[in-house]
Tab-separated table of C-alpha atoms and ligand atoms in Angstrom:
chain	number	residue	atom	x	y	z
A	5	UNK	CA	52.431	39.100	29.435
A	6	UNK	CA	55.584	38.554	27.518
A	7	UNK	CA	55.068	41.124	24.851
A	8	UNK	CA	57.253	43.860	23.600
A	9	UNK	CA	59.272	45.166	26.478
A	10	UNK	CA	59.923	48.506	24.903
A	11	UNK	CA	57.549	51.012	23.513
A	12	UNK	CA	56.526	49.931	20.069
A	13	UNK	CA	58.899	47.010	20.438
A	14	UNK	CA	57.804	45.808	17.037
A	15	UNK	CA	58.908	42.335	16.085
A	16	UNK	CA	56.515	39.470	16.549
A	17	UNK	CA	54.471	41.326	19.091
A	18	UNK	CA	53.507	44.155	16.824
A	19	UNK	CA	49.820	43.984	16.377
A	20	UNK	CA	47.384	45.047	13.741
A	21	UNK	CA	48.167	48.666	14.300
A	22	UNK	CA	51.752	48.085	13.249
A	23	UNK	CA	54.844	48.914	15.188
A	24	UNK	CA	56.071	52.370	15.801
A	25	UNK	CA	59.797	52.925	16.146
A	26	UNK	CA	60.726	53.223	19.785
A	27	UNK	CA	61.421	56.690	21.010
A	28	UNK	CA	59.457	58.593	18.431
A	29	UNK	CA	56.053	60.125	18.842
A	30	UNK	CA	56.286	61.974	22.099
A	31	UNK	CA	53.028	60.759	23.442
A	32	UNK	CA	51.064	63.585	22.004
A	33	UNK	CA	49.192	61.146	19.884
A	34	UNK	CA	46.550	63.748	19.242
A	35	UNK	CA	43.669	61.483	18.524
A	36	UNK	CA	42.691	62.883	15.202
A	37	UNK	CA	43.257	59.442	13.713
A	38	UNK	CA	40.608	57.439	11.989
A	39	UNK	CA	39.484	55.902	15.254
A	40	UNK	CA	38.788	59.221	16.784
A	41	UNK	CA	37.165	60.539	13.648
A	42	UNK	CA	34.798	57.646	13.400
A	43	UNK	CA	34.353	57.581	17.133
A	44	UNK	CA	31.909	60.274	18.075
A	45	UNK	CA	28.966	59.098	15.993
A	46	UNK	CA	29.109	55.552	17.246
A	47	UNK	CA	30.048	56.664	20.675
A	48	UNK	CA	27.248	59.160	20.948
A	49	UNK	CA	24.830	56.539	19.861
A	50	UNK	CA	26.095	54.097	22.370
A	51	UNK	CA	25.086	56.042	25.385
A	52	UNK	CA	21.592	54.761	24.967
A	53	UNK	CA	22.177	51.558	23.105
A	54	UNK	CA	21.168	48.662	25.252
A	55	UNK	CA	23.010	45.389	25.140
A	56	UNK	CA	21.601	42.521	23.162
A	57	UNK	CA	18.256	41.480	24.456
A	58	UNK	CA	16.503	38.183	24.250
A	59	UNK	CA	15.359	37.208	20.804
A	60	UNK	CA	11.629	36.839	20.643
A	61	UNK	CA	9.766	34.615	18.259
A	62	UNK	CA	8.280	37.351	16.124
A	63	UNK	CA	11.654	39.021	15.734
A	64	UNK	CA	13.362	35.789	14.769
A	65	UNK	CA	10.771	34.906	12.202
A	66	UNK	CA	10.961	38.402	10.841
A	67	UNK	CA	14.713	38.389	10.517
A	68	UNK	CA	14.558	35.090	8.704
A	69	UNK	CA	11.869	36.378	6.434
A	70	UNK	CA	13.906	39.463	5.689
A	71	UNK	CA	16.920	37.409	4.724
A	72	UNK	CA	14.842	35.249	2.462
A	73	UNK	CA	13.335	38.213	0.744
A	74	UNK	CA	16.735	39.689	0.185
A	75	UNK	CA	18.144	36.512	-1.234
A	76	UNK	CA	15.178	36.253	-3.545
A	77	UNK	CA	15.755	39.691	-4.912
A	78	UNK	CA	19.495	39.297	-5.236
A	79	UNK	CA	20.402	38.789	-8.906
A	80	UNK	CA	23.932	37.756	-7.885
A	81	UNK	CA	22.798	34.824	-5.797
A	82	UNK	CA	23.492	31.394	-7.304
A	83	UNK	CA	20.473	30.092	-9.262
A	84	UNK	CA	19.716	27.175	-6.954
A	85	UNK	CA	19.727	29.351	-3.860
A	86	UNK	CA	17.662	31.948	-5.674
A	87	UNK	CA	15.054	29.355	-6.542
A	88	UNK	CA	14.766	28.044	-3.023
A	89	UNK	CA	14.797	31.522	-1.586
A	90	UNK	CA	12.088	32.572	-4.009
A	91	UNK	CA	9.877	29.704	-2.885
A	92	UNK	CA	10.443	30.555	0.732
A	93	UNK	CA	9.726	34.223	0.110
A	94	UNK	CA	6.476	33.262	-1.558
A	95	UNK	CA	5.517	31.179	1.438
A	96	UNK	CA	6.396	34.022	3.747
A	97	UNK	CA	4.385	36.470	1.677
A	98	UNK	CA	1.426	34.104	1.760
A	99	UNK	CA	1.692	33.891	5.517
A	100	UNK	CA	1.804	37.675	5.746
A	101	UNK	CA	-1.193	37.984	3.438
A	102	UNK	CA	-3.075	35.504	5.597
A	103	UNK	CA	-3.138	38.347	8.087
A	104	UNK	CA	-0.446	37.531	10.603
A	105	UNK	CA	0.115	40.642	12.617
A	106	UNK	CA	-0.453	44.354	12.260
A	107	UNK	CA	1.683	46.533	10.043
A	108	UNK	CA	3.555	47.764	13.116
A	109	UNK	CA	4.463	44.261	14.125
A	110	UNK	CA	5.595	43.368	10.628
A	111	UNK	CA	7.708	46.521	10.442
A	112	UNK	CA	9.207	45.671	13.800
A	113	UNK	CA	10.639	42.471	12.391
A	114	UNK	CA	11.903	44.254	9.280
A	115	UNK	CA	13.621	47.102	11.123
A	116	UNK	CA	15.070	45.192	14.044
A	117	UNK	CA	18.778	44.666	14.601
A	118	UNK	CA	19.793	41.412	12.890
A	119	UNK	CA	22.032	40.559	15.829
A	120	UNK	CA	19.946	41.143	18.970
A	121	UNK	CA	16.593	41.276	17.132
A	122	UNK	CA	15.611	44.296	19.211
A	123	UNK	CA	14.380	47.524	17.753
A	124	UNK	CA	17.427	49.838	17.741
A	125	UNK	CA	17.153	52.608	20.312
A	126	UNK	CA	19.764	54.866	18.752
A	127	UNK	CA	21.986	54.672	15.675
A	128	UNK	CA	21.548	51.910	13.132
A	129	UNK	CA	24.481	50.658	11.076
A	130	UNK	CA	24.435	48.476	8.006
A	131	UNK	CA	26.928	46.134	6.389
A	132	UNK	CA	27.800	46.588	2.728
A	133	UNK	CA	24.963	44.179	1.921
A	134	UNK	CA	22.459	46.159	3.936
A	135	UNK	CA	22.085	44.028	7.080
A	136	UNK	CA	21.096	46.204	9.977
A	137	UNK	CA	22.884	46.319	13.321
A	138	UNK	CA	22.093	48.479	16.311
A	139	UNK	CA	24.992	50.594	17.598
A	140	UNK	CA	25.443	48.381	20.657
A	141	UNK	CA	25.775	45.176	18.649
A	142	UNK	CA	27.949	46.841	16.019
A	143	UNK	CA	30.446	48.071	18.610
A	144	UNK	CA	30.320	44.705	20.377
A	145	UNK	CA	31.186	42.873	17.141
A	146	UNK	CA	34.120	45.209	16.501
A	147	UNK	CA	35.369	44.834	20.082
A	148	UNK	CA	35.097	41.027	19.927
A	149	UNK	CA	37.001	40.962	16.667
A	150	UNK	CA	39.746	43.067	18.252
A	151	UNK	CA	40.024	40.625	21.154
A	152	UNK	CA	40.148	37.607	18.856
A	153	UNK	CA	42.456	39.334	16.365
A	154	UNK	CA	40.055	38.691	13.554
A	155	UNK	CA	38.484	40.866	10.937
A	156	UNK	CA	34.991	41.715	12.144
A	157	UNK	CA	32.285	40.313	9.874
A	158	UNK	CA	28.567	40.711	9.462
A	159	UNK	CA	26.884	37.815	11.333
A	160	UNK	CA	24.410	37.488	8.471
A	161	UNK	CA	26.530	37.500	5.337
A	162	UNK	CA	30.107	37.348	6.667
A	163	UNK	CA	31.189	40.403	4.728
A	164	UNK	CA	33.792	42.562	6.436
A	165	UNK	CA	32.491	45.252	8.732
A	166	UNK	CA	34.316	48.218	10.225
A	167	UNK	CA	33.619	51.795	11.093
A	168	UNK	CA	34.724	52.872	7.625
A	169	UNK	CA	32.899	50.120	5.722
A	170	UNK	CA	29.574	50.436	7.496
A	171	UNK	CA	27.404	53.497	7.366
A	172	UNK	CA	24.397	54.624	9.350
A	173	UNK	CA	20.956	53.999	7.930
A	174	UNK	CA	19.031	57.178	8.700
A	175	UNK	CA	15.856	56.000	6.998
A	176	UNK	CA	15.666	53.026	9.330
A	177	UNK	CA	16.506	55.181	12.343
A	178	UNK	CA	13.671	57.534	11.459
A	179	UNK	CA	11.253	54.728	10.686
A	180	UNK	CA	12.030	53.137	14.053
A	181	UNK	CA	11.407	56.426	15.806
A	182	UNK	CA	7.896	56.453	14.308
A	183	UNK	CA	7.061	53.011	15.643
A	184	UNK	CA	5.331	52.654	18.984
A	185	UNK	CA	7.435	51.335	21.806
A	186	UNK	CA	6.839	50.117	25.277
A	187	UNK	CA	7.122	52.202	28.431
A	188	UNK	CA	9.584	50.441	30.702
A	189	UNK	CA	7.425	51.114	33.775
A	190	UNK	CA	3.780	50.624	32.812
A	191	UNK	CA	4.398	48.500	29.693
A	192	UNK	CA	1.891	50.499	27.638
A	193	UNK	CA	2.718	51.348	24.010
A	194	UNK	CA	3.557	54.900	22.948
A	195	UNK	CA	4.935	56.581	19.839
A	196	UNK	CA	8.680	56.874	20.395
A	197	UNK	CA	8.545	60.627	20.125
A	198	UNK	CA	6.251	60.794	23.170
A	199	UNK	CA	7.865	58.037	25.171
A	200	UNK	CA	10.626	60.064	26.777
A	201	UNK	CA	8.210	62.634	28.149
A	202	UNK	CA	5.811	59.926	29.271
A	203	UNK	CA	8.517	58.068	31.191
A	204	UNK	CA	9.887	61.247	32.731
A	205	UNK	CA	6.742	63.148	33.611
A	206	UNK	CA	3.507	61.312	32.983
A	207	UNK	CA	3.796	57.614	33.698
A	208	UNK	CA	1.950	56.665	36.884
A	209	UNK	CA	4.372	53.785	37.433
A	210	UNK	CA	7.623	55.732	36.988
A	211	UNK	CA	10.055	55.417	39.865
A	212	UNK	CA	9.998	58.442	42.149
A	213	UNK	CA	11.636	59.432	45.414
A	214	UNK	CA	10.096	60.867	48.538
A	215	UNK	CA	10.346	64.631	48.807
A	216	UNK	CA	11.916	64.145	52.266
A	217	UNK	CA	14.872	62.379	50.675
A	218	UNK	CA	16.985	65.394	51.614
A	219	UNK	CA	16.435	64.666	55.279
A	220	UNK	CA	17.184	61.010	54.835
A	221	UNK	CA	14.003	59.240	53.684
A	222	UNK	CA	15.184	56.332	51.529
A	223	UNK	CA	11.755	55.565	50.042
A	224	UNK	CA	11.412	55.234	46.306
A	225	UNK	CA	8.591	53.610	44.428
A	226	UNK	CA	5.973	54.049	41.711
A	227	UNK	CA	4.613	57.564	41.283
A	228	UNK	CA	1.031	56.531	42.085
A	229	UNK	CA	2.093	55.508	45.600
A	230	UNK	CA	4.037	58.701	46.230
A	231	UNK	CA	1.228	60.825	47.735
A	232	UNK	CA	0.217	58.059	50.127
A	233	UNK	CA	3.815	57.601	51.228
A	234	UNK	CA	4.528	61.290	51.660
A	235	UNK	CA	1.410	61.737	53.756
A	236	UNK	CA	2.548	58.916	56.038
A	237	UNK	CA	6.293	59.583	55.832
A	238	UNK	CA	7.844	59.678	59.302
A	239	UNK	CA	10.743	61.929	58.375
A	240	UNK	CA	9.105	65.375	58.685
A	241	UNK	CA	7.936	64.568	62.230
A	242	UNK	CA	11.353	63.493	63.465
A	243	UNK	CA	12.940	65.666	66.129
A	244	UNK	CA	15.886	67.897	65.424
A	245	UNK	CA	18.201	65.518	67.258
A	246	UNK	CA	17.049	62.524	65.228
A	247	UNK	CA	17.497	64.462	62.009
A	248	UNK	CA	20.991	65.573	63.039
A	249	UNK	CA	22.042	61.929	63.252
A	250	UNK	CA	20.637	61.137	59.818
A	251	UNK	CA	22.230	64.198	58.294
A	252	UNK	CA	25.608	63.315	59.840
A	253	UNK	CA	25.534	59.961	58.077
A	254	UNK	CA	24.596	61.591	54.801
A	255	UNK	CA	27.373	64.139	55.217
A	256	UNK	CA	29.900	61.411	55.667
A	257	UNK	CA	29.261	59.753	52.334
A	258	UNK	CA	29.182	63.176	50.740
A	259	UNK	CA	32.512	64.018	52.312
A	260	UNK	CA	34.106	60.955	50.731
A	261	UNK	CA	33.080	62.204	47.293
A	262	UNK	CA	34.378	65.667	48.070
A	263	UNK	CA	37.698	64.238	49.192
A	264	UNK	CA	38.504	63.130	45.659
A	265	UNK	CA	37.780	66.552	44.234
A	266	UNK	CA	39.652	68.300	47.007
A	267	UNK	CA	42.717	66.159	46.444
A	268	UNK	CA	42.605	66.929	42.728
A	269	UNK	CA	42.438	70.629	43.545
A	270	UNK	CA	45.344	70.438	45.933
A	271	UNK	CA	47.374	68.476	43.380
A	272	UNK	CA	46.721	71.264	40.903
A	273	UNK	CA	48.682	73.681	43.045
A	274	UNK	CA	51.785	71.481	43.068
A	275	UNK	CA	54.940	73.004	41.671
A	276	UNK	CA	55.568	70.297	39.112
A	277	UNK	CA	52.629	69.176	37.039
A	278	UNK	CA	52.662	67.652	33.628
A	279	UNK	CA	50.068	66.272	31.307
A	280	UNK	CA	49.936	64.866	27.841
A	281	UNK	CA	47.616	63.134	25.419
A	282	UNK	CA	48.441	59.457	25.318
A	283	UNK	CA	47.470	57.054	22.594
A	284	UNK	CA	47.197	53.379	23.476
A	285	UNK	CA	47.706	51.175	20.433
A	286	UNK	CA	46.700	47.509	20.242
A	287	UNK	CA	49.355	44.786	20.095
A	288	UNK	CA	49.377	41.025	20.601
A	289	UNK	CA	51.630	39.160	22.986
A	290	UNK	CA	53.850	36.493	21.432
A	291	UNK	CA	52.500	33.751	23.724
A	292	UNK	CA	51.300	30.475	22.229
A	293	UNK	CA	47.807	31.906	22.539
A	294	UNK	CA	48.320	35.557	21.782
A	295	UNK	CA	46.597	38.136	23.911
A	296	UNK	CA	45.595	41.646	23.213
A	297	UNK	CA	47.339	44.396	25.086
A	298	UNK	CA	47.810	48.090	24.579
A	299	UNK	CA	50.863	50.254	24.747
A	300	UNK	CA	51.577	53.913	24.133
A	301	UNK	CA	54.617	55.256	22.324
A	302	UNK	CA	57.180	56.783	24.687
A	303	UNK	CA	56.254	60.218	25.875
A	304	UNK	CA	57.894	62.894	27.981
A	305	UNK	CA	56.271	64.463	31.021
A	306	UNK	CA	58.084	66.239	33.885
A	307	UNK	CA	61.314	65.809	31.918
A	308	UNK	CA	61.117	62.028	32.183
A	309	UNK	CA	60.330	59.424	29.570
A	310	UNK	CA	57.328	57.232	30.224
A	311	UNK	CA	55.250	54.476	28.693
A	312	UNK	CA	51.747	53.321	29.563
A	313	UNK	CA	50.504	49.780	29.052
A	314	UNK	CA	46.968	48.487	29.336
A	315	UNK	CA	45.358	45.065	29.297
A	316	UNK	CA	41.853	43.689	29.003
A	317	UNK	CA	40.148	41.814	31.866
A	318	UNK	CA	43.577	41.564	33.523
A	319	UNK	CA	44.754	39.261	30.756
A	320	UNK	CA	42.198	36.565	31.482
A	321	UNK	CA	42.516	33.799	28.927
A	322	UNK	CA	39.392	34.408	26.852
A	323	UNK	CA	38.088	37.914	27.456
A	324	UNK	CA	35.917	37.542	24.373
A	325	UNK	CA	33.862	34.892	26.213
A	326	UNK	CA	33.054	37.242	29.043
A	327	UNK	CA	30.393	39.930	28.930
A	328	UNK	CA	32.139	41.947	31.578
A	329	UNK	CA	34.972	43.972	30.123
A	330	UNK	CA	37.506	45.953	32.093
A	331	UNK	CA	40.767	47.667	31.313
A	332	UNK	CA	43.681	48.102	33.668
A	333	UNK	CA	46.863	50.015	33.086
A	334	UNK	CA	50.367	50.525	34.405
A	335	UNK	CA	52.751	53.446	34.175
A	336	UNK	CA	56.405	52.720	33.426
A	337	UNK	CA	59.275	55.111	33.928
A	338	UNK	CA	61.753	54.636	31.094
A	339	UNK	CA	64.455	57.119	32.028
A	340	UNK	CA	66.956	56.847	34.887
A	341	UNK	CA	66.419	59.005	37.946
A	342	UNK	CA	69.006	60.319	40.394
A	343	UNK	CA	66.572	60.277	43.303
A	344	UNK	CA	63.244	58.540	43.994
A	345	UNK	CA	60.465	60.227	42.099
A	346	UNK	CA	57.201	60.293	43.996
A	347	UNK	CA	54.205	60.936	41.808
A	348	UNK	CA	50.460	61.019	41.773
A	349	UNK	CA	48.895	60.234	38.446
A	350	UNK	CA	45.483	60.283	36.936
A	351	UNK	CA	44.056	59.174	33.595
A	352	UNK	CA	41.151	61.140	32.188
A	353	UNK	CA	39.236	61.147	28.962
A	354	UNK	CA	41.182	62.795	26.172
A	355	UNK	CA	39.957	65.801	24.247
A	356	UNK	CA	39.055	63.730	21.180
A	357	UNK	CA	37.476	60.621	22.655
A	358	UNK	CA	34.083	60.349	24.159
A	359	UNK	CA	34.499	57.838	26.965
A	360	UNK	CA	33.230	58.101	30.496
A	361	UNK	CA	35.899	57.641	33.134
A	362	UNK	CA	35.433	58.368	36.822
A	363	UNK	CA	38.722	59.833	37.973
A	364	UNK	CA	40.893	57.918	40.437
A	365	UNK	CA	44.220	59.229	41.697
A	366	UNK	CA	47.049	56.718	42.051
A	367	UNK	CA	50.397	57.175	43.813
A	368	UNK	CA	53.762	55.601	43.228
A	369	UNK	CA	57.403	56.183	44.091
A	370	UNK	CA	59.514	55.508	41.024
A	371	UNK	CA	63.137	54.465	41.434
A	372	UNK	CA	65.609	52.880	39.040
A	373	UNK	CA	64.920	49.497	40.650
A	374	UNK	CA	61.177	49.839	40.853
A	375	UNK	CA	60.200	51.747	37.765
A	376	UNK	CA	56.764	50.362	36.961
A	377	UNK	CA	53.493	50.504	38.839
A	378	UNK	CA	51.221	47.512	39.281
A	379	UNK	CA	48.287	47.209	36.950
A	380	UNK	CA	45.552	49.420	38.351
A	381	UNK	CA	41.970	49.615	37.124
A	382	UNK	CA	41.156	52.164	34.492
A	383	UNK	CA	37.900	53.327	36.050
A	384	UNK	CA	35.602	53.095	33.067
A	385	UNK	CA	31.909	53.403	33.894
A	386	UNK	CA	30.832	50.009	32.505
A	387	UNK	CA	31.453	47.238	29.978
A	388	UNK	CA	29.631	49.133	27.234
A	389	UNK	CA	32.087	51.996	27.597
A	390	UNK	CA	34.929	49.503	27.630
A	391	UNK	CA	33.736	47.893	24.399
A	392	UNK	CA	33.587	51.320	22.856
A	393	UNK	CA	37.285	51.736	23.576
A	394	UNK	CA	38.118	48.260	22.288
A	395	UNK	CA	36.185	48.874	19.082
A	396	UNK	CA	38.113	52.058	18.384
A	397	UNK	CA	41.356	51.906	16.463
A	398	UNK	CA	43.317	53.443	19.316
A	399	UNK	CA	42.470	54.558	22.814
A	400	UNK	CA	43.142	58.232	23.386
A	401	UNK	CA	43.304	59.467	26.945
A	402	UNK	CA	44.950	62.263	28.876
A	403	UNK	CA	47.511	61.555	31.579
A	404	UNK	CA	48.211	63.929	34.447
A	405	UNK	CA	51.376	63.567	36.513
A	406	UNK	CA	51.985	65.441	39.741
A	407	UNK	CA	55.424	65.293	41.269
A	408	UNK	CA	55.375	65.250	45.055
A	409	UNK	CA	58.286	67.255	46.421
A	410	UNK	CA	59.278	66.910	50.013
B	509	ZN	ZN1	21.480	44.780	18.239
B	510	ZN	ZN1	25.643	41.500	6.034
B	511	ZN	ZN1	4.467	54.316	31.479
B	512	ZN	ZN1	9.448	59.539	52.845
């Protein structure tokens, strides 16, 4: 990483977001920017959006057919293309008339995401020419474009896509919700509106846990085997001593979880605590092959000036080729200190971004000689969450700093 050394160092390294003069913007980059504004809808949708699935034959054929039909109806298409497209559409219509598939199946291929060819599970977006993309694919395309420093385009028609150019298609979302879909456990078809309840409460194949889980039974399996298991389960007949051992083990893993929360609570009673909203903005390194990195403007916490930097997949050469996406970050002290400054710090989701981070507390002793931490993982739940951040214009988080006084 040979990028801008200073906050908003500008120059050749300034990325698409543009440089910000060093020293201004005291970190309270309250995320009301466009990224944050556009964020929630896409973000909310993403929770459920599955990654691209495998294209199946029917879906592929359908997508092709859809494109052909569109081209046929497009008065702006060049005459030659229109002619060929018209012929193809006729052929497709003939095939449909010949009775290939039920209405549901035909609708499936019309309403599916043109990228993953799956039926969208949540929000549906469309390019300015009307090509449909599920929220997962849409965010993935935007994130990939950010990594490659390209304008994101519709994979079908190559028109520009962005959160401001593309809108949701509620009619398609509603139509999809009327179509039957498959229960993930028993593989039977249900109307979407009933599916959630079926999977949660009614499906005989849904995964359940033994009611003696609380005293250590690890069994889980399909619901229809539950009664047989529970009747034969050895846990309720264990002696008190045996159970004590099991419970001790369970307590231990529980204690580890509690430790994190307890240390956060004890940090909260420190004398010197500071926090601020930080806004990571995308830049490119000035290497031969430029790489994406993020940097915040300088900000002041605990009377010191700081900068945060972040990088994708620890600056691996081609993060866009990898499905697994991670972010790591480092904290840099920019002001001079008269004595070593020992701190704990913690990055959490900001008030305006909807990203899931599991909190991790890091420690570092800052001195004038050693004024930057190593890159440490930003504990984002998964790659989908990470893509969500990459697709946004900026990344808005909240930084907590606790000064440890001896
Ligand atoms: Zn998709
Ligand atoms: Zn398009
Ligand atoms: Zn089922
Ligand atoms: Zn059991």
